[in-house]
């Protein structure tokens, strides 16, 4: 800090000898105005001026006034800078570190600590700094009582300015805890303890600064904190209170979002139990792939970086990417076979009834001929018709599986189409209704075309649901990221058929991890988990076919992101 002073040359030496050490270091003498302080000559002195000589005492007083005003101006500028810095930080731990760093620089304090009020009855030792010694610290809580200096300040809302903590007056209710000094080989001397309050006056915590250092840069010996330091610390504590309140509010909002997302994922999994854990695994893999992008310094992703907020946004989008399944009919959503179990039971019963009807027809023909009942022949007929019924029922069960249809099953369905039974009206009716035949003829999987469209509609349901949520600005892309996770590089994805250029990078990453987890998941009752090597081969084929991003897949495999959920050999 420099204070320019213009005085007649003949008075300089005597004035300089009478100035205090700090003021003398700051003064820079000039030949004339303009200067910060102008005394005994004409000209502009914005901090202090007197065109006539006021005498040495008067001149000294004006220089000191100018110094104090310059100091105030500098402190105001520094507080303004501190306020801007604190307002820009929303992570509470980094904010606490920033408060101590700026506070120590502002007050020229060698060390400092910060306590936070927890539950209104306890203080959390949240953060500490010391320029002289470095020791690991452990967070701990202690009751808010007047026995400690921090507790006294939190309890009463008062500032404590103690010249030497080892000589606290006996009548004071608080005492200094010497344990840290003993452990660290440190000597705490002067201490300034200031309550952190919000705009309503509620105490949120306590700032504690230790060992005020002499000199403009804090290069001198330890001295007591001054009255002006109290004012600065109080101003800093006010800014810290607002920043901590905002950070806590943001933390509360984030925890609310976390609980909302967690509840939403549980709702999805309860609706579709067979995919339990899928959303969490996709989130872990997708964020892992984004982190791998961050570690890439060259190539396609060399200039791409996801910050902490974007990673959190991607995690939420991944966790919620299937939420729209709540809008899909449950019988479609959890459909693991082509026919529902009760429908299959009816068809199997019809086949068994057909067998019994054929047996009765044979028996009636024998009676009409007057033939006697022959147990041996009856058992032979029963075995023949029973074997046929069993074969047909096995065919029906096989055709109901969601596997790729084989030629013999397809031919067998043609036979079943022609069979009839007697319904409750006594009329002949087809065993298989047209809708049964249509479902059983699905060549792969368990869903009809209409049912598959209904399943695919979950993406649109997800988007419509997510866009109604008032996300904060740093989470605003969640709906769009989730909306595009089934789009494909060749433009043949759904629901919008986006081209490669229009698909967000985050969605391209999620497309890979979504497919990978669907292949390797071990909790699907309708299929076995695909081995890791085979799953990666399928992904490579998808990339070659223009379905997923080849560069991201190379990174997914090269960085072994898949090991977050599937270990080699499993």
Coordinates of C-alpha atoms in Angstrom, one line a residue:
X1 CA 0.0 0.0 0.0
X2 CA 1.4 3.4 -1.0
X3 CA 0.2 6.8 0.4
X4 CA 1.5 9.7 -1.7
X5 CA 2.1 12.9 0.5
X6 CA 3.0 16.4 -0.8
X7 CA 4.4 18.8 1.9
X8 CA 7.1 21.5 1.7
X9 CA 10.5 19.8 1.5
X10 CA 11.8 21.5 4.6
X11 CA 9.3 19.7 6.8
X12 CA 9.7 16.1 5.4
X13 CA 12.5 14.9 7.6
X14 CA 10.9 15.9 10.9
X15 CA 7.6 14.5 9.8
X16 CA 9.1 11.3 8.7
X17 CA 10.8 10.8 12.1
X18 CA 7.5 11.4 13.9
X19 CA 5.4 8.9 11.9
X20 CA 4.7 5.5 13.2
X21 CA 6.4 2.5 11.6
X22 CA 3.5 1.3 9.4
X23 CA 2.6 4.8 8.2
X24 CA 6.2 5.6 7.5
X25 CA 6.5 2.5 5.3
X26 CA 3.4 3.4 3.4
X27 CA 4.3 7.1 2.7
X28 CA 5.8 8.1 -0.6
X29 CA 6.8 11.8 -0.7
X30 CA 6.1 13.8 -3.8
X31 CA 7.1 17.3 -5.0
X32 CA 3.6 18.6 -5.2
X33 CA -0.1 17.9 -6.0
X34 CA -1.9 15.9 -7.0
X35 CA -1.2 13.5 -4.1
X36 CA -3.3 11.5 -1.7
X37 CA -2.5 14.0 1.1
X38 CA -1.5 17.6 0.3
X39 CA -0.4 19.9 3.3
X40 CA 1.0 23.4 3.2
X41 CA 0.7 23.9 -0.5
X42 CA -2.0 24.3 -3.1
X43 CA -3.4 21.4 -5.0
X44 CA -5.8 18.4 -4.8
X45 CA -5.5 15.9 -2.0
X46 CA -8.5 13.5 -2.2
X47 CA -7.8 11.9 1.2
X48 CA -6.7 15.0 3.2
X49 CA -5.6 18.5 2.3
X50 CA -4.8 21.9 3.8
X51 CA -3.3 24.6 1.6
X52 CA -1.7 26.5 4.6
X53 CA 0.8 24.9 6.9
X54 CA -1.0 23.7 10.0
X55 CA 2.1 23.1 12.1
X56 CA 3.9 19.7 12.5
X57 CA 1.2 18.2 14.7
X58 CA -1.5 19.3 12.4
X59 CA 0.4 17.9 9.4
X60 CA 1.0 14.6 11.2
X61 CA -2.7 14.3 12.0
X62 CA -3.6 14.9 8.4
X63 CA -1.2 12.3 7.2
X64 CA -2.5 9.8 9.7
X65 CA -6.1 10.6 8.6
X66 CA -5.1 10.1 5.0
X67 CA -3.5 6.8 5.9
X68 CA -6.6 5.6 7.7
X69 CA -8.8 6.6 4.8
X70 CA -6.5 4.8 2.4
X71 CA -6.6 1.8 4.6
X72 CA -10.4 2.0 4.8
X73 CA -10.6 2.2 1.0
X74 CA -8.2 -0.7 0.6
X75 CA -10.2 -2.8 3.1
X76 CA -13.5 -2.0 1.4
X77 CA -12.0 -3.0 -1.9
X78 CA -10.7 -6.2 -0.4
X79 CA -14.0 -6.9 1.3
X80 CA -15.7 -6.4 -1.9
X81 CA -13.4 -8.8 -3.7
X82 CA -14.0 -11.3 -0.8
X83 CA -17.7 -10.9 -1.1
X84 CA -17.6 -11.7 -4.9
X85 CA -15.4 -14.7 -4.3
X86 CA -17.6 -16.1 -1.6
X87 CA -20.7 -15.6 -3.7
X88 CA -19.2 -17.6 -6.5
X89 CA -18.5 -20.7 -4.4
X90 CA -21.4 -23.1 -3.7
X91 CA -19.5 -26.1 -2.3
X92 CA -19.6 -25.7 1.5
X93 CA -16.2 -27.3 2.2
X94 CA -14.4 -25.2 -0.4
X95 CA -16.4 -22.2 0.9
X96 CA -15.1 -22.7 4.4
X97 CA -11.5 -22.9 3.1
X98 CA -12.0 -19.7 1.1
X99 CA -13.5 -17.8 4.1
X100 CA -10.4 -18.7 6.2
X101 CA -7.9 -17.9 3.4
X102 CA -9.4 -14.5 2.7
X103 CA -10.0 -13.8 6.4
X104 CA -6.4 -14.5 7.3
X105 CA -5.1 -12.4 4.3
X106 CA -7.4 -9.5 5.3
X107 CA -6.4 -9.6 9.0
X108 CA -2.8 -10.7 8.6
X109 CA -3.5 -13.6 10.8
X110 CA -1.1 -16.6 11.0
X111 CA -3.8 -19.1 11.6
X112 CA -7.6 -19.5 11.8
X113 CA -10.4 -21.9 12.4
X114 CA -14.1 -22.0 11.7
X115 CA -16.9 -23.7 13.6
X116 CA -20.4 -24.3 12.5
X117 CA -23.5 -24.5 14.7
X118 CA -25.1 -28.0 14.4
X119 CA -28.7 -28.5 15.6
X120 CA -28.6 -25.3 17.7
X121 CA -26.8 -27.0 20.6
X122 CA -23.3 -28.0 19.3
X123 CA -20.4 -26.6 17.4
X124 CA -18.7 -28.5 14.6
X125 CA -15.0 -27.9 14.3
X126 CA -15.2 -27.7 10.5
X127 CA -12.0 -26.3 9.1
X128 CA -8.6 -24.9 10.1
X129 CA -5.5 -23.3 8.5
X130 CA -2.1 -22.5 9.9
X131 CA 0.7 -20.9 7.9
X132 CA 3.4 -22.0 10.4
X133 CA 2.6 -25.7 11.2
X134 CA 0.8 -28.4 9.3
X135 CA -1.0 -31.1 11.1
X136 CA -3.9 -33.3 10.0
X137 CA -7.1 -32.3 11.8
X138 CA -10.2 -34.3 12.6
X139 CA -13.7 -32.8 12.6
X140 CA -15.4 -33.0 16.0
X141 CA -18.4 -31.6 17.8
X142 CA -18.6 -30.0 21.2
X143 CA -21.5 -28.5 23.2
X144 CA -22.1 -24.8 22.9
X145 CA -21.1 -23.5 26.3
X146 CA -19.3 -20.5 27.7
X147 CA -16.4 -22.7 28.8
X148 CA -14.7 -22.3 25.4
X149 CA -14.0 -19.1 23.5
X150 CA -15.8 -20.3 20.4
X151 CA -18.7 -21.6 22.5
X152 CA -18.9 -18.3 24.4
X153 CA -19.0 -16.3 21.2
X154 CA -21.7 -18.6 19.7
X155 CA -23.7 -18.5 22.9
X156 CA -23.6 -14.7 23.4
X157 CA -23.1 -13.4 19.9
X158 CA -20.1 -11.3 21.2
X159 CA -16.7 -10.7 19.7
X160 CA -13.7 -11.7 21.8
X161 CA -10.4 -9.9 21.2
X162 CA -7.7 -11.5 23.4
X163 CA -4.1 -10.1 23.4
X164 CA -2.7 -13.3 24.9
X165 CA -4.7 -16.5 25.3
X166 CA -2.3 -17.7 28.0
X167 CA -3.2 -14.7 30.2
X168 CA -7.0 -14.6 30.1
X169 CA -8.5 -12.8 33.1
X170 CA -9.5 -15.2 35.8
X171 CA -13.0 -13.8 36.0
X172 CA -13.7 -14.7 32.3
X173 CA -15.9 -17.8 32.0
X174 CA -13.9 -19.3 29.1
X175 CA -10.5 -20.8 28.9
X176 CA -8.0 -21.5 26.1
X177 CA -7.5 -25.2 25.2
X178 CA -3.7 -25.7 25.0
X179 CA -3.8 -29.2 23.6
X180 CA -3.2 -28.2 19.9
X181 CA -0.3 -26.0 20.9
X182 CA 1.3 -28.8 22.8
X183 CA 0.7 -31.3 20.0
X184 CA 1.9 -29.1 17.2
X185 CA 4.7 -27.3 19.1
X186 CA 2.9 -24.0 18.3
X187 CA 2.4 -20.8 20.4
X188 CA -1.0 -19.2 20.1
X189 CA -0.9 -15.6 21.4
X190 CA -3.4 -13.1 20.1
X191 CA -6.9 -14.3 19.2
X192 CA -9.9 -12.8 17.6
X193 CA -13.2 -14.7 17.9
X194 CA -16.2 -13.5 15.9
X195 CA -19.7 -15.0 15.6
X196 CA -21.0 -15.7 12.1
X197 CA -24.6 -14.5 11.8
X198 CA -27.2 -14.5 9.1
X199 CA -29.3 -11.6 8.1
X200 CA -31.8 -12.4 10.8
X201 CA -29.1 -12.4 13.5
X202 CA -29.1 -16.2 14.0
X203 CA -25.6 -17.5 14.8
X204 CA -24.5 -19.9 12.2
X205 CA -20.9 -20.4 13.4
X206 CA -17.8 -18.8 14.7
X207 CA -14.6 -17.5 13.1
X208 CA -11.4 -17.7 15.1
X209 CA -8.3 -15.9 14.0
X210 CA -4.9 -16.5 15.7
X211 CA -1.7 -14.5 15.9
X212 CA -2.1 -11.1 14.2
X213 CA 1.2 -10.4 12.5
X214 CA 2.8 -6.9 12.3
X215 CA 3.6 -5.2 9.1
X216 CA 1.7 -4.5 5.9
X217 CA 2.4 -8.0 4.6
X218 CA 2.3 -9.7 7.9
X219 CA 6.0 -10.3 8.0
X220 CA 6.6 -9.1 11.5
X221 CA 6.2 -10.2 15.1
X222 CA 2.9 -11.3 16.6
X223 CA 0.8 -8.4 18.0
X224 CA -2.8 -8.0 19.4
X225 CA -5.6 -7.6 16.9
X226 CA -6.7 -4.0 16.5
X227 CA -10.1 -2.4 16.7
X228 CA -10.1 -2.0 12.9
X229 CA -9.4 -5.7 12.7
X230 CA -12.6 -6.4 14.7
X231 CA -14.6 -4.3 12.3
X232 CA -13.1 -6.1 9.3
X233 CA -13.6 -9.5 10.9
X234 CA -17.2 -8.5 11.6
X235 CA -17.8 -7.5 8.0
X236 CA -16.2 -10.7 6.8
X237 CA -18.3 -12.7 9.2
X238 CA -21.5 -11.0 7.8
X239 CA -20.4 -12.0 4.2
X240 CA -19.6 -15.5 5.4
X241 CA -23.0 -15.8 7.1
X242 CA -24.8 -15.0 3.8
X243 CA -22.5 -17.4 1.9
X244 CA -22.8 -20.2 4.4
X245 CA -26.6 -19.8 4.5
X246 CA -26.8 -19.9 0.7
X247 CA -24.5 -22.9 0.6
X248 CA -26.6 -24.7 3.2
X249 CA -29.7 -23.8 1.3
X250 CA -28.2 -25.2 -1.9
X251 CA -27.0 -28.3 0.0
X252 CA -30.6 -28.8 1.3
X253 CA -31.9 -28.4 -2.2
X254 CA -29.4 -30.9 -3.5
X255 CA -30.3 -33.4 -0.8
X256 CA -33.9 -32.9 -1.7
X257 CA -33.1 -33.7 -5.3
X258 CA -31.1 -36.7 -4.2
X259 CA -34.0 -38.0 -2.2
X260 CA -36.5 -37.3 -5.0
X261 CA -34.3 -39.1 -7.5
X262 CA -33.8 -42.0 -5.1
X263 CA -37.6 -42.2 -4.6
X264 CA -38.2 -42.0 -8.3
X265 CA -35.7 -44.8 -9.0
X266 CA -37.4 -47.0 -6.4
X267 CA -40.8 -46.3 -8.0
X268 CA -39.4 -47.4 -11.3
X269 CA -37.9 -50.6 -9.8
X270 CA -41.1 -51.5 -8.0
X271 CA -43.0 -51.1 -11.2
X272 CA -40.4 -53.2 -13.1
X273 CA -38.7 -55.4 -10.5
X274 CA -36.8 -57.5 -13.1
X275 CA -34.6 -54.5 -14.0
X276 CA -33.9 -53.6 -10.3
X277 CA -30.5 -51.9 -10.1
X278 CA -30.3 -51.1 -13.8
X279 CA -30.6 -47.3 -13.4
X280 CA -27.9 -47.2 -10.7
X281 CA -25.5 -49.2 -12.8
X282 CA -26.2 -47.1 -15.9
X283 CA -25.5 -44.0 -13.8
X284 CA -22.2 -45.4 -12.5
X285 CA -21.1 -46.4 -15.9
X286 CA -22.1 -43.2 -17.7
X287 CA -20.4 -41.0 -15.1
X288 CA -17.4 -43.2 -15.3
X289 CA -17.3 -42.8 -19.1
X290 CA -17.6 -39.0 -18.7
X291 CA -14.7 -39.1 -16.2
X292 CA -12.7 -41.0 -18.7
X293 CA -13.4 -38.3 -21.3
X294 CA -12.0 -35.8 -18.7
X295 CA -8.8 -37.7 -18.5
X296 CA -8.3 -37.7 -22.3
X297 CA -5.9 -35.0 -23.3
X298 CA -5.7 -35.6 -27.0
X299 CA -7.9 -36.7 -29.9
X300 CA -11.6 -36.2 -30.3
X301 CA -12.2 -35.6 -26.6
X302 CA -9.0 -33.6 -25.9
X303 CA -11.0 -30.4 -25.5
X304 CA -14.0 -31.8 -23.8
X305 CA -14.4 -31.5 -20.0
X306 CA -17.3 -32.2 -17.7
X307 CA -17.2 -30.2 -14.5
X308 CA -18.6 -31.4 -11.2
X309 CA -22.0 -29.9 -11.8
X310 CA -22.2 -31.5 -15.3
X311 CA -21.2 -34.9 -13.9
X312 CA -24.0 -34.5 -11.3
X313 CA -26.4 -33.5 -14.0
X314 CA -25.4 -36.6 -16.0
X315 CA -25.8 -38.8 -13.0
X316 CA -29.3 -37.6 -12.3
X317 CA -30.3 -38.0 -16.0
X318 CA -28.9 -41.5 -16.0
X319 CA -30.8 -42.5 -12.8
X320 CA -34.0 -41.1 -14.2
X321 CA -33.6 -42.2 -17.9
X322 CA -36.3 -44.9 -17.5
X323 CA -38.7 -43.1 -15.3
X324 CA -41.3 -42.9 -18.1
X325 CA -41.9 -46.6 -17.6
X326 CA -44.4 -45.6 -14.9
X327 CA -46.6 -44.6 -17.9
X328 CA -46.4 -48.0 -19.5
X329 CA -49.0 -50.7 -18.7
X330 CA -47.7 -53.1 -16.2
X331 CA -48.6 -56.2 -18.2
X332 CA -46.5 -54.9 -21.1
X333 CA -43.7 -53.5 -18.9
X334 CA -43.0 -56.8 -17.1
X335 CA -43.9 -59.1 -19.9
X336 CA -41.3 -61.8 -20.0
X337 CA -43.2 -64.3 -22.3
X338 CA -45.3 -63.8 -25.4
X339 CA -48.5 -64.8 -23.7
X340 CA -49.5 -64.0 -20.1
X341 CA -49.4 -67.0 -17.8
X342 CA -53.2 -67.3 -17.4
X343 CA -53.6 -67.2 -21.2
X344 CA -51.1 -69.9 -21.7
X345 CA -52.8 -72.0 -19.0
X346 CA -56.1 -71.7 -20.9
X347 CA -54.5 -72.8 -24.2
X348 CA -52.8 -75.7 -22.6
X349 CA -56.1 -76.8 -21.0
X350 CA -57.7 -76.6 -24.5
X351 CA -55.1 -79.0 -25.9
X352 CA -55.7 -81.4 -23.0
X353 CA -59.4 -81.1 -23.6
X354 CA -58.9 -81.8 -27.3
X355 CA -57.1 -85.0 -26.3
X356 CA -60.0 -86.1 -24.0
X357 CA -62.5 -85.3 -26.7
X358 CA -60.6 -87.4 -29.2
X359 CA -60.5 -90.3 -26.7
X360 CA -64.2 -90.0 -26.0
X361 CA -64.9 -90.0 -29.8
X362 CA -62.9 -93.3 -30.2
X363 CA -64.7 -94.8 -27.2
X364 CA -68.1 -93.8 -28.6
X365 CA -67.3 -95.4 -32.0
X366 CA -66.4 -98.7 -30.2
X367 CA -69.6 -98.7 -28.2
X368 CA -71.7 -98.0 -31.3
X369 CA -70.1 -101.1 -33.0
X370 CA -71.1 -103.1 -29.9
X371 CA -67.4 -103.9 -29.1
X372 CA -66.6 -104.8 -25.5
X373 CA -64.3 -102.6 -23.5
X374 CA -60.7 -103.7 -24.0
X375 CA -58.4 -102.1 -21.3
X376 CA -55.3 -102.9 -23.3
X377 CA -56.6 -101.1 -26.4
X378 CA -57.8 -98.2 -24.3
X379 CA -54.4 -97.8 -22.7
X380 CA -52.7 -97.9 -26.2
X381 CA -55.1 -95.2 -27.5
X382 CA -54.5 -93.1 -24.3
X383 CA -50.8 -93.4 -24.7
X384 CA -50.9 -92.4 -28.4
X385 CA -53.2 -89.4 -27.9
X386 CA -51.5 -88.4 -24.7
X387 CA -48.1 -88.4 -26.4
X388 CA -49.5 -86.2 -29.2
X389 CA -51.1 -83.8 -26.6
X390 CA -47.8 -83.6 -24.7
X391 CA -45.9 -82.9 -27.9
X392 CA -48.3 -80.1 -28.8
X393 CA -48.2 -78.6 -25.3
X394 CA -44.4 -78.6 -25.4
X395 CA -44.5 -76.9 -28.7
X396 CA -46.9 -74.3 -27.3
X397 CA -44.6 -73.7 -24.3
X398 CA -41.5 -73.4 -26.6
X399 CA -43.2 -71.0 -28.9
X400 CA -44.0 -68.8 -25.9
X401 CA -40.4 -68.3 -25.1
X402 CA -38.9 -64.8 -26.1
X403 CA -36.0 -66.5 -27.9
X404 CA -35.3 -66.4 -31.6
X405 CA -37.9 -68.7 -33.3
X406 CA -36.6 -71.9 -34.9
X407 CA -37.9 -73.5 -38.0
X408 CA -39.5 -76.5 -36.3
X409 CA -41.4 -74.2 -33.9
X410 CA -42.7 -72.1 -36.7
X411 CA -43.9 -75.2 -38.6
X412 CA -45.5 -76.5 -35.4
X413 CA -47.5 -73.3 -35.0
X414 CA -48.9 -74.0 -38.4
X415 CA -50.3 -77.3 -37.1
X416 CA -51.7 -75.7 -34.0
X417 CA -53.6 -73.2 -36.1
X418 CA -55.8 -76.0 -37.5
X419 CA -56.8 -77.7 -34.2
X420 CA -60.2 -77.1 -32.6
X421 CA -62.0 -78.0 -29.3
X422 CA -65.6 -77.9 -28.1
X423 CA -66.4 -74.6 -26.4
X424 CA -68.9 -74.1 -23.6
X425 CA -71.7 -73.6 -26.1
X426 CA -71.0 -77.0 -27.7
X427 CA -69.5 -75.5 -30.8
X428 CA -66.2 -76.3 -32.4
X429 CA -63.7 -73.4 -31.9
X430 CA -60.1 -72.9 -32.8
X431 CA -57.7 -73.6 -29.9
X432 CA -55.6 -70.6 -30.9
X433 CA -57.4 -67.3 -31.4
X434 CA -55.9 -65.0 -34.1
X435 CA -54.4 -62.8 -31.4
X436 CA -52.7 -65.8 -29.8
X437 CA -51.2 -66.9 -33.1
X438 CA -50.0 -63.4 -33.7
X439 CA -48.2 -63.2 -30.4
X440 CA -46.7 -66.7 -30.6
X441 CA -45.4 -65.9 -34.1
X442 CA -43.2 -63.1 -32.7
X443 CA -39.8 -64.1 -34.2
X444 CA -37.7 -62.6 -31.4
X445 CA -38.5 -61.3 -27.9
X446 CA -41.8 -61.3 -26.2
X447 CA -43.4 -58.0 -27.5
X448 CA -45.7 -57.5 -30.4
X449 CA -45.2 -54.4 -32.6
X450 CA -47.8 -52.4 -30.7
X451 CA -46.4 -53.5 -27.4
X452 CA -42.9 -52.6 -28.5
X453 CA -44.1 -49.1 -29.5
X454 CA -45.7 -48.8 -26.0
X455 CA -42.5 -49.7 -24.4
X456 CA -40.6 -47.2 -26.5
X457 CA -43.0 -44.5 -25.5
X458 CA -41.4 -44.6 -22.1
X459 CA -38.7 -42.2 -23.4
X460 CA -41.3 -39.6 -24.3
X461 CA -43.0 -40.1 -21.0
X462 CA -39.7 -39.6 -19.2
X463 CA -39.1 -36.3 -21.1
X464 CA -42.6 -35.0 -20.4
X465 CA -42.2 -35.8 -16.8
X466 CA -38.7 -34.4 -16.3
X467 CA -39.3 -31.1 -18.2
X468 CA -42.1 -30.3 -15.7
X469 CA -39.6 -30.2 -12.8
X470 CA -38.1 -26.8 -12.0
X471 CA -34.5 -27.9 -12.2
X472 CA -31.8 -25.4 -11.1
X473 CA -29.8 -23.9 -14.0
X474 CA -26.9 -26.4 -13.6
X475 CA -29.3 -29.3 -13.9
X476 CA -31.4 -27.9 -16.8
X477 CA -30.2 -30.4 -19.4
X478 CA -31.4 -33.5 -17.5
X479 CA -34.7 -33.8 -19.6
X480 CA -32.8 -33.5 -22.9
X481 CA -30.0 -35.9 -22.0
X482 CA -32.5 -38.6 -20.9
X483 CA -34.7 -37.9 -24.0
X484 CA -32.0 -38.9 -26.4
X485 CA -30.5 -42.0 -24.9
X486 CA -32.3 -44.3 -27.4
X487 CA -31.3 -42.2 -30.4
X488 CA -28.8 -43.8 -32.8
X489 CA -25.9 -42.4 -34.8
X490 CA -27.5 -43.6 -38.1
X491 CA -30.7 -41.7 -37.4
X492 CA -32.7 -44.8 -36.8
X493 CA -33.2 -44.4 -33.1
X494 CA -36.4 -43.4 -31.3
X495 CA -38.5 -41.4 -30.5
X496 CA -37.3 -38.6 -32.8
X497 CA -34.8 -40.2 -35.2
X498 CA -32.1 -37.7 -34.4
X499 CA -28.9 -37.6 -36.5
X500 CA -25.5 -38.0 -34.9
X501 CA -24.9 -34.2 -34.8
X502 CA -28.1 -33.5 -32.9
X503 CA -27.5 -36.1 -30.1
X504 CA -25.9 -34.7 -26.9
X505 CA -22.5 -36.3 -26.1
X506 CA -23.9 -37.3 -22.7
X507 CA -26.8 -39.2 -24.3
X508 CA -24.4 -41.0 -26.7
X509 CA -22.5 -42.1 -23.6
X510 CA -25.7 -43.3 -21.9
X511 CA -26.7 -45.2 -25.0
X512 CA -23.6 -47.4 -24.7
X513 CA -23.9 -48.0 -21.0
X514 CA -27.6 -48.7 -21.2
X515 CA -27.0 -51.4 -23.9
X516 CA -24.0 -52.9 -22.0
X517 CA -26.0 -53.2 -18.7
X518 CA -29.0 -54.8 -20.5
X519 CA -26.6 -57.4 -22.0
X520 CA -24.6 -58.2 -18.8
X521 CA -27.4 -57.9 -16.2
X522 CA -27.8 -61.1 -14.2
X523 CA -31.2 -60.2 -12.8
X524 CA -33.4 -60.7 -15.9
X525 CA -35.6 -63.8 -15.5
X526 CA -36.2 -64.1 -19.2
X527 CA -32.5 -64.3 -20.3
X528 CA -29.1 -65.2 -19.1
X529 CA -26.4 -62.6 -18.6
X530 CA -24.2 -62.3 -21.8
X531 CA -20.5 -62.9 -21.0
X532 CA -18.3 -59.8 -20.9
X533 CA -16.3 -60.6 -24.0
X534 CA -19.4 -61.4 -26.0
X535 CA -21.1 -58.2 -24.7
X536 CA -18.2 -56.0 -25.9
X537 CA -18.3 -57.7 -29.3
X538 CA -22.0 -56.9 -29.6
X539 CA -21.2 -53.3 -28.7
X540 CA -18.5 -53.2 -31.4
X541 CA -21.0 -54.6 -33.9
X542 CA -23.5 -51.9 -32.9
X543 CA -20.9 -49.3 -33.4
X544 CA -20.0 -50.7 -36.9
X545 CA -23.7 -50.7 -37.7
X546 CA -24.0 -47.0 -36.9
X547 CA -26.0 -47.5 -33.7
X548 CA -23.6 -46.1 -31.0
X549 CA -20.7 -43.7 -31.0
X550 CA -17.5 -45.6 -32.0
X551 CA -15.1 -43.1 -30.3
X552 CA -16.9 -43.3 -27.0
X553 CA -17.0 -47.1 -27.3
X554 CA -13.3 -47.2 -27.8
X555 CA -12.8 -45.1 -24.7
X556 CA -15.4 -47.2 -22.8
X557 CA -13.4 -50.4 -23.6
X558 CA -9.9 -48.8 -23.5
X559 CA -10.4 -47.2 -20.1
X560 CA -12.1 -50.4 -18.8
X561 CA -15.1 -48.4 -17.6
X562 CA -17.1 -51.6 -17.8
X563 CA -15.2 -52.9 -14.7
X564 CA -17.3 -50.6 -12.5
X565 CA -20.1 -53.1 -12.8
X566 CA -18.7 -56.3 -14.4
X567 CA -15.3 -57.7 -13.6
X568 CA -13.4 -59.8 -16.1
X569 CA -14.2 -63.5 -15.6
X570 CA -17.6 -62.8 -14.1

